[in-house]
């Protein structure tokens, strides 16, 4: 199946962890063309080569994208616009949890990556989503990969297993992503688009040193399977929600 006949999905931060596994599971279906985004081209090329070596029926290409750079976002948009002319699904997955520096520096980097990046990227690529949405029967999806630690209600719940976790830069930036998601829903839901914040759960990844199997993190495959079902429409009735694999979080 040619790339133009497949659903085109852009995944940020796709060279490892949740993003890489999501690309793999979508490629295994054979009906998707994945724009595998990476901030570091060499890491992205390694990820792409690994996926291609599996001989999966889907197709993929590397897209250099740094969500903290307007120039990088614009260049990526121009490339996708020229080569594909549309975009069916956007998964804002790139994130940072424990940036170095002072508290101010940590907050600046976390907000830029985890909230501002998805807002700017989605606004930039909206014309390509709109173009795809003009086709009969089209289904346009935006997923902002979030975390339950961004829930204000859970932050104030002393019985929560994550109550002792401070990491204000990560929590606050994911809370900001919730508002970004709500604003996107208000803007795009009238067009028929699906917009979700989605928490894949505590997963083995490079997000932080604590994301290991020894600390109880799930393997990426288990966390991503429900996300694939979300992308394919299993939870469209919950459009606009802050979801996790078995339910939803309070904002």
Coordinates of N, CA and C in Angstrom, one line a residue:
X1 N 0.9 -1.2 0.0 CA 0.0 0.0 0.0 C 0.9 1.2 0.0
X2 N 0.7 2.1 -0.9 CA 1.5 3.3 -1.0 C 1.2 4.2 0.2
X3 N 2.2 5.1 0.5 CA 2.1 6.0 1.6 C 0.8 6.9 1.5
X4 N 0.5 7.3 0.3 CA -0.6 8.2 0.1 C -2.0 7.5 0.4
X5 N -2.0 6.2 0.3 CA -3.2 5.4 0.6 C -3.4 5.1 2.1
X6 N -2.3 5.3 2.8 CA -2.4 5.0 4.3 C -2.7 6.2 5.0
X7 N -3.1 6.0 6.3 CA -3.3 7.2 7.2 C -1.9 7.7 7.6
X8 N -1.8 8.9 7.6 CA -0.5 9.5 7.9 C -0.5 10.0 9.3
X9 N 0.5 9.5 10.1 CA 0.5 9.8 11.6 C 1.9 10.4 11.9
X10 N 1.8 11.5 12.5 CA 3.1 12.2 13.0 C 3.2 11.9 14.5
X11 N 4.4 11.4 14.9 CA 4.6 11.1 16.3 C 5.9 11.8 16.7
X12 N 5.8 12.7 17.7 CA 7.0 13.4 18.2 C 7.7 12.5 19.2
X13 N 9.0 12.7 19.4 CA 9.8 12.0 20.3 C 9.7 10.5 20.1
X14 N 9.8 10.1 18.8 CA 9.5 8.7 18.4 C 10.7 7.8 18.3
X15 N 11.9 8.3 18.7 CA 13.1 7.5 18.6 C 13.3 6.5 19.8
X16 N 12.4 6.6 20.8 CA 12.6 5.7 21.9 C 11.2 5.7 22.7
X17 N 11.2 4.7 23.7 CA 10.0 4.7 24.6 C 8.7 4.6 24.0
X18 N 7.7 5.3 24.5 CA 6.3 5.3 24.1 C 6.2 5.6 22.6
X19 N 6.9 6.6 22.1 CA 6.9 7.0 20.7 C 7.3 6.0 19.8
X20 N 8.5 5.3 20.1 CA 9.0 4.3 19.3 C 8.1 3.1 19.2
X21 N 7.6 2.7 20.4 CA 6.7 1.5 20.4 C 5.3 1.8 19.7
X22 N 4.9 3.0 19.8 CA 3.6 3.4 19.1 C 3.9 3.3 17.6
X23 N 5.0 3.8 17.1 CA 5.3 3.6 15.7 C 5.4 2.2 15.3
X24 N 6.0 1.3 16.1 CA 6.1 -0.1 15.8 C 4.7 -0.8 15.7
X25 N 3.9 -0.5 16.7 CA 2.5 -1.1 16.6 C 1.7 -0.6 15.5
X26 N 1.8 0.6 15.1 CA 1.1 1.1 14.0 C 1.6 0.6 12.7
X27 N 2.9 0.5 12.6 CA 3.5 -0.1 11.3 C 3.1 -1.6 11.2
X28 N 2.9 -2.3 12.3 CA 2.6 -3.7 12.2 C 1.2 -3.9 11.6
X29 N 0.4 -2.8 11.6 CA -1.0 -3.0 11.1 C -1.0 -2.8 9.6
X30 N 0.0 -2.2 9.0 CA 0.1 -2.1 7.6 C -0.8 -1.0 6.9
X31 N -1.5 -0.2 7.7 CA -2.4 0.8 7.1 C -2.0 2.2 7.5
X32 N -0.8 2.3 8.0 CA -0.3 3.6 8.5 C 1.0 4.0 7.8
X33 N 1.2 5.3 7.6 CA 2.5 5.8 7.2 C 2.9 6.7 8.4
X34 N 4.0 6.3 9.0 CA 4.4 7.0 10.3 C 5.5 8.0 9.9
X35 N 5.3 9.3 10.4 CA 6.3 10.3 10.3 C 7.0 10.2 11.7
X36 N 8.2 9.6 11.7 CA 8.9 9.3 13.0 C 9.8 10.5 13.3
X37 N 9.4 11.3 14.3 CA 10.1 12.5 14.6 C 11.1 12.3 15.7
X38 N 12.2 13.0 15.5 CA 13.3 12.9 16.5 C 14.0 14.3 16.5
X39 N 14.4 14.7 17.6 CA 15.2 16.0 17.7 C 16.6 15.8 17.3
X40 N 17.2 14.6 17.5 CA 18.5 14.3 17.1 C 18.5 13.3 15.9
X41 N 18.9 13.8 14.7 CA 18.7 13.0 13.5 C 19.4 11.6 13.6
X42 N 20.6 11.5 14.3 CA 21.3 10.2 14.3 C 20.4 9.2 15.2
X43 N 19.8 9.7 16.2 CA 19.0 8.8 17.0 C 17.7 8.4 16.3
X44 N 17.2 9.3 15.5 CA 16.0 9.0 14.7 C 16.3 8.0 13.6
X45 N 17.5 8.2 13.0 CA 17.9 7.2 11.9 C 18.1 5.8 12.5
X46 N 18.7 5.7 13.7 CA 18.8 4.4 14.3 C 17.5 3.8 14.6
X47 N 16.5 4.6 15.1 CA 15.2 4.0 15.4 C 14.5 3.6 14.1
X48 N 14.6 4.4 13.0 CA 14.0 4.1 11.8 C 14.6 2.8 11.2
X49 N 15.9 2.7 11.2 CA 16.5 1.5 10.7 C 16.1 0.3 11.5
X50 N 16.0 0.4 12.8 CA 15.5 -0.7 13.6 C 14.1 -1.2 13.2
X51 N 13.2 -0.2 13.0 CA 11.9 -0.5 12.6 C 11.8 -1.2 11.2
X52 N 12.6 -0.6 10.3 CA 12.6 -1.2 8.9 C 13.2 -2.6 8.9
X53 N 14.1 -2.9 9.8 CA 14.7 -4.2 9.8 C 13.7 -5.3 10.2
X54 N 12.6 -4.9 10.8 CA 11.5 -5.8 11.2 C 10.6 -6.2 10.1
X55 N 10.8 -5.5 9.0 CA 9.9 -5.8 7.8 C 8.4 -5.8 8.1
X56 N 8.1 -4.7 8.8 CA 6.7 -4.5 9.1 C 5.9 -4.0 7.8
X57 N 4.6 -4.3 7.7 CA 3.9 -3.9 6.5 C 3.6 -2.4 6.3
X58 N 3.7 -1.6 7.4 CA 3.5 -0.2 7.2 C 4.7 0.5 6.7
X59 N 4.6 1.8 6.5 CA 5.8 2.5 6.0 C 6.1 3.7 7.0
X60 N 7.3 4.1 6.9 CA 7.8 5.2 7.8 C 8.9 6.0 7.2
X61 N 9.0 7.2 7.7 CA 10.1 8.1 7.3 C 10.5 8.9 8.5
X62 N 11.8 9.3 8.4 CA 12.3 10.1 9.5 C 12.0 11.6 9.3
X63 N 11.6 12.3 10.3 CA 11.3 13.7 10.2 C 12.1 14.4 11.4
X64 N 13.0 15.2 11.0 CA 13.8 16.0 12.0 C 12.9 17.0 12.6
X65 N 12.7 17.0 13.9 CA 11.7 17.9 14.6 C 12.1 18.1 16.0
X66 N 12.4 19.4 16.4 CA 12.6 19.8 17.7 C 11.4 20.7 18.1
X67 N 10.6 20.2 19.0 CA 9.3 20.9 19.4 C 9.6 22.2 20.1
X68 N 10.8 22.5 20.5 CA 11.1 23.8 21.2 C 11.6 24.8 20.2
X69 N 11.7 24.5 18.9 CA 12.2 25.4 17.9 C 11.2 25.7 16.8
X70 N 10.8 27.0 16.7 CA 9.8 27.4 15.7 C 10.3 27.1 14.3
X71 N 11.6 27.3 14.1 CA 12.2 27.1 12.8 C 12.1 25.6 12.4
X72 N 12.4 24.7 13.4 CA 12.3 23.3 13.1 C 10.9 22.9 12.8
X73 N 9.9 23.4 13.6 CA 8.5 23.1 13.4 C 8.1 23.5 12.0
X74 N 8.5 24.7 11.6 CA 8.1 25.3 10.3 C 8.7 24.5 9.2
X75 N 10.0 24.1 9.3 CA 10.7 23.3 8.3 C 10.0 21.9 8.1
X76 N 9.6 21.3 9.3 CA 8.9 20.0 9.2 C 7.6 20.2 8.5
X77 N 6.8 21.2 8.8 CA 5.5 21.5 8.2 C 5.7 21.6 6.7
X78 N 6.7 22.4 6.3 CA 6.9 22.6 4.9 C 7.2 21.3 4.1
X79 N 8.0 20.5 4.8 CA 8.4 19.2 4.2 C 7.2 18.3 4.0
X80 N 6.4 18.2 5.1 CA 5.2 17.3 5.1 C 4.2 17.8 4.1
X81 N 4.1 19.2 4.0 CA 3.1 19.8 3.1 C 3.5 19.5 1.6
X82 N 4.8 19.5 1.3 CA 5.3 19.2 0.0 C 5.2 17.8 -0.4
X83 N 5.5 16.9 0.6 CA 5.6 15.5 0.2 C 4.3 14.7 0.4
X84 N 3.4 15.2 1.3 CA 2.2 14.5 1.5 C 0.9 15.3 1.4
X85 N 1.0 16.6 1.7 CA -0.1 17.5 1.5 C -1.2 17.3 2.5
X86 N -1.1 16.5 3.5 CA -2.1 16.3 4.5 C -1.5 15.6 5.7
X87 N -2.3 15.5 6.8 CA -1.9 14.8 8.0 C -3.2 14.3 8.7
X88 N -3.3 13.0 9.0 CA -4.5 12.4 9.6 C -4.5 12.4 11.1
X89 N -3.3 12.1 11.7 CA -3.2 12.0 13.1 C -2.0 12.6 13.6
X90 N -2.1 13.3 14.8 CA -0.9 14.0 15.4 C -0.8 13.5 16.8
X91 N 0.3 12.9 17.2 CA 0.6 12.5 18.5 C 1.7 13.3 19.1
X92 N 1.4 14.2 20.0 CA 2.4 15.0 20.7 C 2.9 14.2 21.9
X93 N 4.0 13.5 21.7 CA 4.6 12.6 22.6 C 5.9 13.1 23.3
X94 N 6.6 13.9 22.6 CA 7.9 14.4 23.1 C 7.8 15.0 24.4
X95 N 8.6 14.7 25.4 CA 8.5 15.3 26.7 C 9.8 15.2 27.4
X96 N 9.9 16.1 28.5 CA 11.1 16.0 29.4 C 10.6 16.1 30.8
X97 N 11.2 15.3 31.7 CA 10.8 15.2 33.1 C 11.7 15.9 34.0
X98 N 13.0 15.7 33.9 CA 14.0 16.1 34.8 C 15.1 16.9 34.2
X99 N 14.8 18.1 33.6 CA 15.9 18.9 33.0 C 16.8 19.4 34.1
X100 N 18.1 19.7 33.7 CA 19.0 20.2 34.7 C 18.8 21.7 34.9
X101 N 19.5 22.2 35.9 CA 19.5 23.7 36.1 C 18.8 24.1 37.4
X102 N 18.6 25.4 37.5 CA 17.9 26.0 38.6 C 16.4 25.7 38.4
X103 N 15.6 26.0 39.5 CA 14.2 25.7 39.3 C 13.6 26.5 38.2
X104 N 14.0 27.7 38.0 CA 13.5 28.5 36.9 C 13.9 27.9 35.6
X105 N 15.1 27.4 35.4 CA 15.5 26.8 34.2 C 14.8 25.5 34.0
X106 N 14.5 24.7 35.0 CA 13.8 23.5 34.9 C 12.3 23.7 34.4
X107 N 11.7 24.8 35.0 CA 10.4 25.1 34.6 C 10.3 25.6 33.1
X108 N 11.3 26.4 32.8 CA 11.3 26.9 31.4 C 11.4 25.8 30.4
X109 N 12.3 24.9 30.6 CA 12.5 23.8 29.6 C 11.3 22.9 29.6
X110 N 10.8 22.5 30.8 CA 9.7 21.6 30.9 C 8.4 22.2 30.2
X111 N 8.1 23.5 30.4 CA 7.0 24.1 29.8 C 7.2 24.2 28.3
X112 N 8.4 24.6 27.9 CA 8.6 24.7 26.4 C 8.4 23.4 25.7
X113 N 8.9 22.3 26.3 CA 8.8 21.0 25.7 C 7.5 20.4 25.8
X114 N 6.9 20.4 27.0 CA 5.7 19.6 27.3 C 4.4 20.3 27.1
X115 N 4.4 21.6 27.0 CA 3.1 22.4 26.8 C 3.2 23.3 25.6
X116 N 4.2 24.2 25.6 CA 4.3 25.1 24.4 C 4.6 24.4 23.1
X117 N 5.4 23.4 23.2 CA 5.7 22.6 21.9 C 4.5 22.0 21.3
X118 N 3.7 21.3 22.1 CA 2.5 20.7 21.5 C 1.5 21.8 21.0
X119 N 1.4 22.9 21.7 CA 0.5 23.9 21.3 C 0.9 24.5 19.9
X120 N 2.2 24.8 19.8 CA 2.7 25.5 18.6 C 2.7 24.5 17.4
X121 N 3.1 23.2 17.7 CA 3.2 22.2 16.7 C 1.8 21.9 16.1
X122 N 0.8 21.8 17.0 CA -0.6 21.5 16.5 C -1.1 22.7 15.7
X123 N -0.9 23.9 16.2 CA -1.4 25.1 15.4 C -0.8 25.2 14.1
X124 N 0.5 24.8 14.0 CA 1.2 24.9 12.7 C 0.7 23.8 11.7
X125 N 0.5 22.6 12.2 CA 0.1 21.5 11.3 C -1.4 21.5 11.1
X126 N -2.2 22.3 11.8 CA -3.7 22.3 11.7 C -4.1 22.4 10.2
X127 N -3.5 23.2 9.3 CA -4.0 23.2 7.9 C -3.9 21.9 7.2
X128 N -2.8 21.1 7.6 CA -2.7 19.8 7.0 C -3.7 18.8 7.5
X129 N -4.0 18.9 8.8 CA -5.1 18.1 9.4 C -6.5 18.5 8.8
X130 N -6.7 19.8 8.6 CA -7.9 20.3 8.0 C -8.0 19.8 6.5
X131 N -6.9 19.7 5.8 CA -7.0 19.2 4.4 C -7.3 17.7 4.4
X132 N -6.8 17.0 5.4 CA -7.2 15.5 5.4 C -8.6 15.4 5.8
X133 N -9.1 16.3 6.7 CA -10.4 16.2 7.2 C -11.5 16.5 6.2
X134 N -11.1 17.1 5.1 CA -12.0 17.4 4.0 C -12.5 16.2 3.2
X135 N -11.7 15.1 3.3 CA -12.1 13.9 2.6 C -13.3 13.2 3.2
X136 N -14.1 12.6 2.4 CA -15.3 11.9 2.9 C -14.9 10.8 3.9
X137 N -15.6 10.8 5.1 CA -15.3 9.8 6.0 C -14.0 9.9 6.8
X138 N -13.3 11.0 6.6 CA -12.0 11.2 7.3 C -12.2 11.3 8.8
X139 N -11.2 10.8 9.5 CA -11.2 10.9 11.0 C -9.9 11.5 11.4
X140 N -10.0 12.7 12.0 CA -8.8 13.4 12.4 C -8.6 13.3 13.9
X141 N -7.4 13.0 14.3 CA -7.2 12.7 15.8 C -5.9 13.5 16.2
X142 N -6.0 14.2 17.4 CA -4.9 14.8 18.1 C -4.8 14.1 19.5
X143 N -3.7 13.6 19.8 CA -3.5 13.0 21.1 C -2.3 13.7 21.8
X144 N -2.5 14.3 22.9 CA -1.4 14.9 23.7 C -1.0 13.9 24.8
X145 N 0.1 13.3 24.7 CA 0.5 12.3 25.7 C 0.9 13.0 27.0
X146 N 0.1 12.7 28.0 CA 0.2 13.4 29.3 C 0.6 12.5 30.4
X147 N 0.3 12.8 31.6 CA 0.6 12.0 32.8 C -0.4 12.4 33.9
X148 N -0.8 11.3 34.6 CA -1.7 11.5 35.8 C -1.1 12.4 36.8
X149 N 0.2 12.6 36.9 CA 0.7 13.6 37.9 C 0.4 15.0 37.5
X150 N -0.1 15.3 36.3 CA -0.5 16.6 36.0 C -1.9 17.0 36.4
X151 N -2.6 16.0 37.0 CA -4.0 16.2 37.5 C -3.9 17.0 38.8
X152 N -4.5 18.2 38.9 CA -4.5 19.0 40.1 C -5.3 18.3 41.2
X153 N -6.4 17.6 40.9 CA -7.1 16.9 42.0 C -6.3 15.8 42.6
X154 N -5.5 15.1 41.8 CA -4.6 14.0 42.3 C -3.5 14.6 43.1
X155 N -3.0 15.7 42.7 CA -1.9 16.4 43.4 C -2.3 16.7 44.8
X156 N -3.6 17.0 45.0 CA -4.0 17.3 46.4 C -4.6 16.2 47.1
X157 N -4.5 15.0 46.5 CA -5.0 13.8 47.2 C -3.9 13.1 48.0
X158 N -4.0 13.2 49.3 CA -2.9 12.6 50.1 C -2.8 11.1 50.0
X159 N -3.9 10.4 49.5 CA -3.8 9.0 49.4 C -3.3 8.5 48.0
X160 N -3.0 9.5 47.2 CA -2.4 9.1 45.9 C -1.0 8.5 46.0
X161 N -0.7 7.5 45.3 CA 0.7 6.9 45.4 C 1.7 7.9 44.9
X162 N 1.3 8.9 44.2 CA 2.3 9.9 43.7 C 2.3 11.2 44.5
X163 N 1.6 11.2 45.6 CA 1.5 12.4 46.4 C 2.9 12.9 46.8
X164 N 3.8 12.0 47.1 CA 5.1 12.5 47.6 C 6.0 13.0 46.5
X165 N 5.7 12.8 45.3 CA 6.5 13.2 44.2 C 6.3 14.7 44.0
X166 N 7.4 15.5 44.1 CA 7.3 16.9 43.9 C 7.5 17.3 42.5
X167 N 8.7 17.4 42.0 CA 9.0 17.6 40.5 C 8.0 18.6 39.9
X168 N 8.0 19.8 40.5 CA 7.0 20.8 40.1 C 7.1 21.1 38.6
X169 N 8.3 21.1 38.0 CA 8.4 21.4 36.6 C 7.6 20.4 35.7
X170 N 7.6 19.1 36.1 CA 7.0 18.1 35.3 C 5.5 18.2 35.5
X171 N 5.1 18.2 36.8 CA 3.7 18.3 37.1 C 3.0 19.5 36.5
X172 N 3.6 20.7 36.7 CA 3.0 21.9 36.3 C 2.9 22.0 34.7
X173 N 3.9 21.5 34.1 CA 3.9 21.5 32.6 C 2.9 20.6 32.0
X174 N 2.6 19.5 32.7 CA 1.6 18.5 32.2 C 0.2 19.1 32.5
X175 N 0.1 19.8 33.6 CA -1.2 20.5 33.9 C -1.4 21.6 32.8
X176 N -0.4 22.3 32.4 CA -0.5 23.2 31.3 C -1.0 22.5 30.0
X177 N -0.4 21.3 29.8 CA -0.8 20.6 28.6 C -2.3 20.2 28.6
X178 N -2.9 20.1 29.8 CA -4.3 19.8 29.9 C -5.1 21.0 29.4
X179 N -4.7 22.2 29.8 CA -5.4 23.4 29.2 C -5.2 23.6 27.7
X180 N -4.0 23.2 27.3 CA -3.7 23.2 25.8 C -4.7 22.3 25.1
X181 N -4.9 21.1 25.7 CA -5.8 20.1 25.2 C -7.2 20.6 25.2
X182 N -7.6 21.2 26.3 CA -9.0 21.8 26.4 C -9.2 22.9 25.3
X183 N -8.2 23.7 25.1 CA -8.4 24.8 24.1 C -8.4 24.2 22.7
X184 N -7.6 23.1 22.5 CA -7.7 22.5 21.2 C -9.0 21.8 20.9
X185 N -9.6 21.2 22.0 CA -10.9 20.6 21.9 C -11.9 21.6 21.5
X186 N -11.9 22.8 22.2 CA -12.9 23.8 22.0 C -12.8 24.3 20.5
X187 N -11.6 24.4 20.0 CA -11.4 24.9 18.7 C -11.7 23.9 17.6
X188 N -11.3 22.6 17.8 CA -11.4 21.7 16.7 C -12.5 20.7 16.8
X189 N -13.1 20.5 17.9 CA -14.3 19.6 18.0 C -15.4 20.0 17.1
X190 N -15.7 21.3 16.9 CA -16.7 21.6 16.0 C -16.4 21.2 14.5
X191 N -15.2 20.9 14.2 CA -14.8 20.4 12.9 C -15.0 18.9 12.8
X192 N -15.3 18.3 13.9 CA -15.4 16.8 14.0 C -14.2 16.1 14.4
X193 N -13.1 16.9 14.7 CA -11.9 16.2 15.1 C -12.0 15.6 16.5
X194 N -11.1 14.6 16.8 CA -11.0 14.0 18.1 C -9.8 14.5 18.8
X195 N -9.9 15.0 20.0 CA -8.8 15.6 20.7 C -8.8 15.0 22.1
X196 N -7.6 14.4 22.5 CA -7.5 13.7 23.8 C -6.2 14.1 24.5
X197 N -6.2 14.2 25.8 CA -5.0 14.0 26.6 C -5.0 12.6 27.1
X198 N -3.9 11.9 27.0 CA -3.8 10.5 27.3 C -2.6 10.2 28.1
X199 N -2.8 9.5 29.2 CA -1.7 9.1 30.1 C -1.5 7.6 29.9
X200 N -0.3 7.2 29.3 CA 0.0 5.8 29.1 C 0.4 5.1 30.3
X201 N 0.6 5.8 31.4 CA 1.0 5.1 32.6 C 2.5 5.0 32.8
X202 N 2.9 4.5 34.0 CA 4.3 4.4 34.3 C 5.0 3.4 33.5
X203 N 5.8 3.8 32.6 CA 6.3 2.9 31.5 C 7.9 3.0 31.4
X204 N 8.4 1.9 31.1 CA 9.9 1.8 30.9 C 10.2 2.7 29.7
X205 N 11.1 3.7 30.0 CA 11.5 4.7 28.9 C 12.7 5.5 29.4
X206 N 13.1 6.4 28.6 CA 14.2 7.3 28.9 C 13.8 8.6 29.5
X207 N 12.5 8.7 29.9 CA 12.0 9.9 30.4 C 12.7 10.3 31.7
X208 N 13.0 9.4 32.5 CA 13.8 9.7 33.7 C 14.4 8.4 34.3
X209 N 15.3 8.5 35.2 CA 16.0 7.4 35.8 C 15.1 6.4 36.5
X210 N 13.9 6.9 36.9 CA 13.0 6.0 37.7 C 12.2 5.2 36.8
X211 N 12.2 5.4 35.5 CA 11.3 4.7 34.5 C 11.9 3.4 34.1
X212 N 12.0 2.4 35.1 CA 12.7 1.2 34.9 C 11.7 0.0 35.4
X213 N 12.0 -1.1 34.8 CA 11.2 -2.3 35.2 C 11.4 -2.6 36.7
X214 N 12.6 -2.4 37.2 CA 12.9 -2.6 38.6 C 12.1 -1.7 39.5
X215 N 11.6 -0.6 39.0 CA 10.8 0.3 39.8 C 9.3 0.1 39.6
X216 N 9.0 -0.9 38.8 CA 7.6 -1.3 38.6 C 7.0 -0.7 37.3
X217 N 7.8 -0.1 36.4 CA 7.3 0.4 35.2 C 6.9 -0.7 34.2
X218 N 5.8 -0.5 33.5 CA 5.3 -1.4 32.5 C 6.2 -1.4 31.3
X219 N 6.3 -2.5 30.6 CA 7.0 -2.5 29.3 C 6.1 -1.6 28.3
X220 N 6.8 -1.0 27.4 CA 6.2 0.0 26.5 C 5.0 -0.7 25.7
X221 N 5.2 -1.9 25.3 CA 4.2 -2.6 24.5 C 2.8 -2.6 25.2
X222 N 2.8 -2.9 26.5 CA 1.6 -2.9 27.3 C 0.9 -1.6 27.4
X223 N 1.8 -0.5 27.5 CA 1.2 0.8 27.7 C 0.7 1.4 26.4
X224 N 1.3 1.0 25.3 CA 0.9 1.6 24.0 C -0.3 0.9 23.4
X225 N -0.5 -0.4 23.6 CA -1.7 -1.0 23.0 C -3.0 -0.3 23.2
X226 N -3.3 0.2 24.4 CA -4.6 1.0 24.6 C -4.5 2.3 23.9
X227 N -3.3 2.9 23.7 CA -3.2 4.1 22.9 C -3.5 3.9 21.4
X228 N -3.1 2.7 20.9 CA -3.4 2.4 19.5 C -5.0 2.3 19.4
X229 N -5.6 1.6 20.3 CA -7.1 1.5 20.3 C -7.7 2.8 20.3
X230 N -7.2 3.7 21.1 CA -7.7 5.1 21.2 C -7.6 5.8 19.8
X231 N -6.5 5.6 19.2 CA -6.3 6.3 17.9 C -7.2 5.7 16.8
X232 N -7.6 4.4 17.0 CA -8.4 3.8 16.0 C -9.9 3.9 16.3
X233 N -10.3 4.7 17.4 CA -11.7 5.1 17.6 C -12.4 4.4 18.7
X234 N -11.7 3.5 19.5 CA -12.4 2.8 20.5 C -13.0 3.7 21.6
X235 N -12.5 4.9 21.8 CA -13.0 5.7 22.8 C -13.4 7.1 22.3
X236 N -13.9 7.2 21.1 CA -14.4 8.4 20.5 C -15.5 9.1 21.4
X237 N -16.2 8.3 22.1 CA -17.3 8.9 22.9 C -16.8 9.7 24.0
X238 N -15.5 9.6 24.3 CA -14.8 10.3 25.4 C -14.0 11.5 24.9
X239 N -14.3 11.9 23.7 CA -13.6 13.0 23.0 C -13.5 14.2 24.0
X240 N -12.3 14.7 24.1 CA -12.1 15.9 25.0 C -11.7 15.5 26.4
X241 N -11.5 14.2 26.6 CA -11.2 13.7 28.0 C -9.7 13.6 28.3
X242 N -9.4 13.5 29.6 CA -8.1 13.2 30.1 C -8.1 11.7 30.5
X243 N -7.7 10.9 29.5 CA -7.8 9.5 29.7 C -6.6 8.7 30.1
X244 N -6.8 7.5 30.6 CA -5.7 6.6 30.8 C -6.2 5.2 30.3
X245 N -5.4 4.2 30.5 CA -5.7 2.9 29.9 C -7.1 2.3 30.2
X246 N -7.6 2.6 31.4 CA -8.8 1.9 31.9 C -9.9 2.9 32.2
X247 N -9.7 4.2 32.1 CA -10.7 5.2 32.5 C -10.2 6.6 32.2
X248 N -10.5 7.5 33.2 CA -10.0 8.9 33.0 C -9.6 9.5 34.3
X249 N -8.8 10.6 34.2 CA -8.4 11.3 35.4 C -9.2 12.6 35.6
X250 N -9.3 13.0 36.8 CA -9.9 14.4 37.1 C -8.9 15.4 36.6
X251 N -9.4 16.5 36.1 CA -8.4 17.5 35.6 C -7.7 18.2 36.8

